[in-house]
């Protein structure tokens, strides 16, 4: 909590409009702490946020709505996750694309199955396109932003049982930004509530796997989603998958390394 508080006190503030954190001019957001920068002219790559925009686009989505001229299809969310968006007035749910989408994924190659995600857009705040409105995007990728630190503080407070009121206050700041008022604020917190809030706030920002591991949900059969464990409706995983295997080249280069259990 001490380290989180140092960042919280460093002068950052929440971007009032959630979606502006993922637009082409998101460098204007006061919420960004550390980003991987991307520019449609100077940092052209098919990875990074270019991938996030194009790989989420398909089905009946309109390409111009994303400031690009093509969609690659492929990435979409499960309805197990989408069904956690139960908070009235939560603007973060506005970026879930369900028009023409089927609830159940029976064919992983069919982009009209599952939930489309429209969070990443190569459009500026004034709705004009980025500098290269074709393929390559201007969206910086937020490695760390303030909302994450508010939620980390809340998580640490619940775990430790100290400064809980402060943690609840920081949690509510994230919630208020999402809803636009204090009507959905909470007076107490559980770890499961924090995990769900992180899923609603930080989706597609690279946190989910580690969050699920940290909360003890990644491999268990008690917390399932479609195609977890390679099964259509989800299945438990071997707990060894909480860690990645060490590469063989590294093991050969350093005989002091020991392979992680189960590999």
Coordinates of C-alpha atoms in Angstrom, one line a residue, residues 47-253:
X47 CA 1.6 -5.6 -33.1
X48 CA 0.9 -3.3 -30.2
X49 CA -2.3 -1.3 -30.3
X50 CA -2.5 -1.8 -34.0
X51 CA -3.2 -5.4 -33.2
X52 CA -5.7 -4.5 -30.5
X53 CA -7.7 -2.4 -32.9
X54 CA -7.7 -4.7 -35.9
X55 CA -8.0 -8.0 -34.2
X56 CA -11.1 -7.0 -32.3
X57 CA -12.9 -5.7 -35.4
X58 CA -15.2 -7.9 -37.4
X59 CA -18.7 -9.2 -37.7
X60 CA -21.1 -6.3 -38.4
X61 CA -18.7 -3.6 -37.0
X62 CA -18.1 -0.5 -39.2
X63 CA -14.4 0.1 -39.8
X64 CA -14.8 3.9 -40.0
X65 CA -16.0 3.8 -36.4
X66 CA -12.5 2.7 -35.4
X67 CA -10.4 5.1 -37.6
X68 CA -9.1 2.2 -39.8
X69 CA -9.9 0.6 -43.1
X70 CA -9.7 -3.1 -42.2
X71 CA -10.5 -5.6 -39.5
X72 CA -8.6 -8.8 -39.0
X73 CA -11.2 -10.5 -36.7
X74 CA -10.1 -13.0 -34.1
X75 CA -10.2 -11.6 -30.6
X76 CA -13.5 -11.4 -28.6
X77 CA -14.6 -11.9 -25.1
X78 CA -16.7 -14.6 -23.5
X79 CA -20.2 -14.0 -22.2
X80 CA -19.0 -15.4 -18.8
X81 CA -16.9 -12.2 -18.5
X82 CA -19.5 -9.9 -20.2
X83 CA -22.1 -11.0 -17.6
X84 CA -20.1 -9.4 -14.9
X85 CA -21.1 -6.0 -16.2
X86 CA -24.2 -5.7 -14.0
X87 CA -23.7 -2.2 -12.6
X88 CA -26.4 0.2 -13.8
X89 CA -25.0 3.0 -15.9
X90 CA -21.5 1.5 -16.3
X91 CA -20.0 3.2 -19.4
X92 CA -17.4 0.5 -19.6
X93 CA -20.1 -1.9 -20.8
X94 CA -20.7 0.4 -23.8
X95 CA -17.5 -1.0 -25.4
X96 CA -18.9 -4.6 -25.5
X97 CA -20.3 -5.3 -29.0
X98 CA -23.2 -7.8 -28.9
X99 CA -25.1 -6.7 -32.1
X100 CA -25.4 -9.9 -34.2
X101 CA -23.2 -11.8 -31.8
X102 CA -24.1 -15.3 -30.5
X103 CA -23.7 -16.0 -26.8
X104 CA -22.0 -19.4 -27.0
X105 CA -18.8 -20.0 -28.9
X106 CA -19.0 -23.3 -30.7
X107 CA -16.6 -22.4 -33.5
X108 CA -13.5 -20.4 -32.4
X109 CA -13.1 -19.3 -36.1
X110 CA -16.5 -17.7 -36.2
X111 CA -16.1 -14.0 -35.2
X112 CA -19.9 -13.6 -34.9
X113 CA -19.7 -15.8 -31.8
X114 CA -18.7 -14.3 -28.4
X115 CA -18.5 -10.6 -27.4
X116 CA -16.9 -8.0 -29.6
X117 CA -14.8 -5.4 -28.0
X118 CA -14.7 -1.8 -29.2
X119 CA -12.5 -0.2 -26.5
X120 CA -9.5 0.6 -28.7
X121 CA -10.2 3.2 -31.5
X122 CA -7.8 5.1 -33.7
X123 CA -9.9 8.2 -33.3
X124 CA -9.1 11.4 -31.5
X125 CA -11.3 13.0 -28.9
X126 CA -12.9 15.1 -31.5
X127 CA -13.7 12.0 -33.6
X128 CA -11.2 12.7 -36.3
X129 CA -9.0 9.8 -37.3
X130 CA -5.3 9.3 -36.3
X131 CA -2.5 10.5 -38.5
X132 CA -2.6 7.3 -40.6
X133 CA -6.3 6.4 -40.9
X134 CA -5.6 3.1 -42.7
X135 CA -3.7 0.4 -40.8
X136 CA -1.3 1.8 -38.2
X137 CA -2.6 3.5 -35.1
X138 CA -1.6 6.3 -32.7
X139 CA -2.9 4.8 -29.5
X140 CA -0.4 4.5 -26.7
X141 CA -0.6 1.3 -24.7
X142 CA -1.1 2.0 -20.9
X143 CA 1.4 -0.2 -19.0
X144 CA 0.3 1.6 -15.8
X145 CA -2.5 4.0 -15.2
X146 CA -3.9 5.5 -12.1
X147 CA -7.1 3.4 -11.9
X148 CA -5.0 0.3 -11.6
X149 CA -3.2 1.7 -8.6
X150 CA -6.5 2.7 -6.9
X151 CA -7.7 -0.9 -7.3
X152 CA -4.3 -2.4 -6.2
X153 CA -4.5 -0.3 -3.1
X154 CA -8.0 -1.5 -2.4
X155 CA -6.9 -5.1 -2.9
X156 CA -3.9 -4.7 -0.5
X157 CA -6.2 -3.1 2.1
X158 CA -8.7 -6.0 2.0
X159 CA -5.9 -8.5 2.2
X160 CA -4.2 -6.8 5.1
X161 CA -7.2 -5.6 6.9
X162 CA -5.6 -2.1 7.3
X163 CA -6.6 1.2 5.8
X164 CA -9.7 -0.5 4.5
X165 CA -11.7 2.7 4.5
X166 CA -9.1 4.4 2.3
X167 CA -9.1 1.4 -0.1
X168 CA -12.9 1.5 -0.3
X169 CA -12.6 5.2 -1.2
X170 CA -10.2 4.6 -4.0
X171 CA -12.3 1.8 -5.3
X172 CA -15.3 4.1 -5.3
X173 CA -13.4 6.7 -7.3
X174 CA -13.0 4.2 -10.1
X175 CA -16.6 3.2 -9.8
X176 CA -17.8 6.8 -9.9
X177 CA -15.9 7.5 -13.1
X178 CA -17.5 4.5 -14.7
X179 CA -21.1 5.4 -13.6
X180 CA -20.9 9.2 -13.5
X181 CA -22.1 9.6 -10.0
X182 CA -21.9 7.9 -6.5
X183 CA -25.1 5.9 -6.8
X184 CA -23.2 2.6 -7.2
X185 CA -20.6 3.2 -4.5
X186 CA -19.9 0.5 -1.9
X187 CA -19.3 0.7 1.8
X188 CA -17.3 -2.5 2.1
X189 CA -15.3 -4.8 -0.2
X190 CA -14.5 -8.4 -0.9
X191 CA -11.7 -9.8 -3.0
X192 CA -14.2 -11.2 -5.5
X193 CA -15.7 -7.8 -5.9
X194 CA -12.3 -6.3 -6.6
X195 CA -11.4 -9.0 -9.1
X196 CA -14.7 -8.4 -11.0
X197 CA -14.0 -4.6 -11.0
X198 CA -10.5 -5.1 -12.3
X199 CA -12.1 -7.2 -15.1
X200 CA -14.5 -4.4 -16.0
X201 CA -11.9 -1.6 -15.7
X202 CA -8.8 -3.2 -17.2
X203 CA -10.0 -5.6 -19.8
X204 CA -7.6 -6.2 -22.8
X205 CA -4.8 -4.2 -21.0
X206 CA -2.8 -7.3 -20.2
X207 CA -3.7 -7.8 -16.5
X208 CA -6.2 -10.6 -16.5
X209 CA -4.0 -13.7 -16.4
X210 CA -1.9 -12.5 -13.5
X211 CA -5.0 -11.2 -11.7
X212 CA -6.6 -14.6 -11.9
X213 CA -3.5 -16.3 -10.7
X214 CA -3.1 -13.8 -7.8
X215 CA -6.7 -14.3 -6.7
X216 CA -6.5 -18.1 -7.0
X217 CA -8.9 -18.5 -9.9
X218 CA -6.7 -19.3 -12.9
X219 CA -6.6 -23.1 -12.8
X220 CA -9.4 -24.0 -10.4
X221 CA -12.6 -25.8 -11.6
X222 CA -14.6 -23.4 -9.4
X223 CA -14.1 -20.5 -11.7
X224 CA -14.7 -21.3 -15.4
X225 CA -15.0 -19.6 -18.7
X226 CA -15.6 -20.9 -22.2
X227 CA -12.6 -22.8 -23.5
X228 CA -10.6 -22.7 -20.3
X229 CA -8.7 -25.9 -20.3
X230 CA -9.6 -26.5 -24.0
X231 CA -13.2 -27.4 -23.1
X232 CA -16.2 -25.6 -24.6
X233 CA -17.7 -24.8 -21.3
X234 CA -14.5 -24.7 -19.3
X235 CA -12.5 -27.1 -17.2
X236 CA -10.0 -27.0 -14.4
X237 CA -6.3 -26.8 -15.4
X238 CA -3.2 -28.4 -13.9
X239 CA -1.9 -25.9 -11.3
X240 CA 1.5 -26.0 -13.0
X241 CA 0.0 -23.5 -15.5
X242 CA 0.2 -20.8 -12.9
X243 CA 3.8 -20.6 -14.0
X244 CA 5.3 -20.7 -17.5
X245 CA 8.0 -23.2 -18.2
X246 CA 11.6 -22.0 -18.4
X247 CA 12.9 -22.1 -22.0
X248 CA 15.2 -25.0 -22.8
X249 CA 17.8 -22.6 -24.1
X250 CA 17.9 -20.8 -20.8
X251 CA 18.2 -24.1 -18.9
X252 CA 21.1 -25.2 -21.1
X253 CA 22.9 -21.9 -20.8

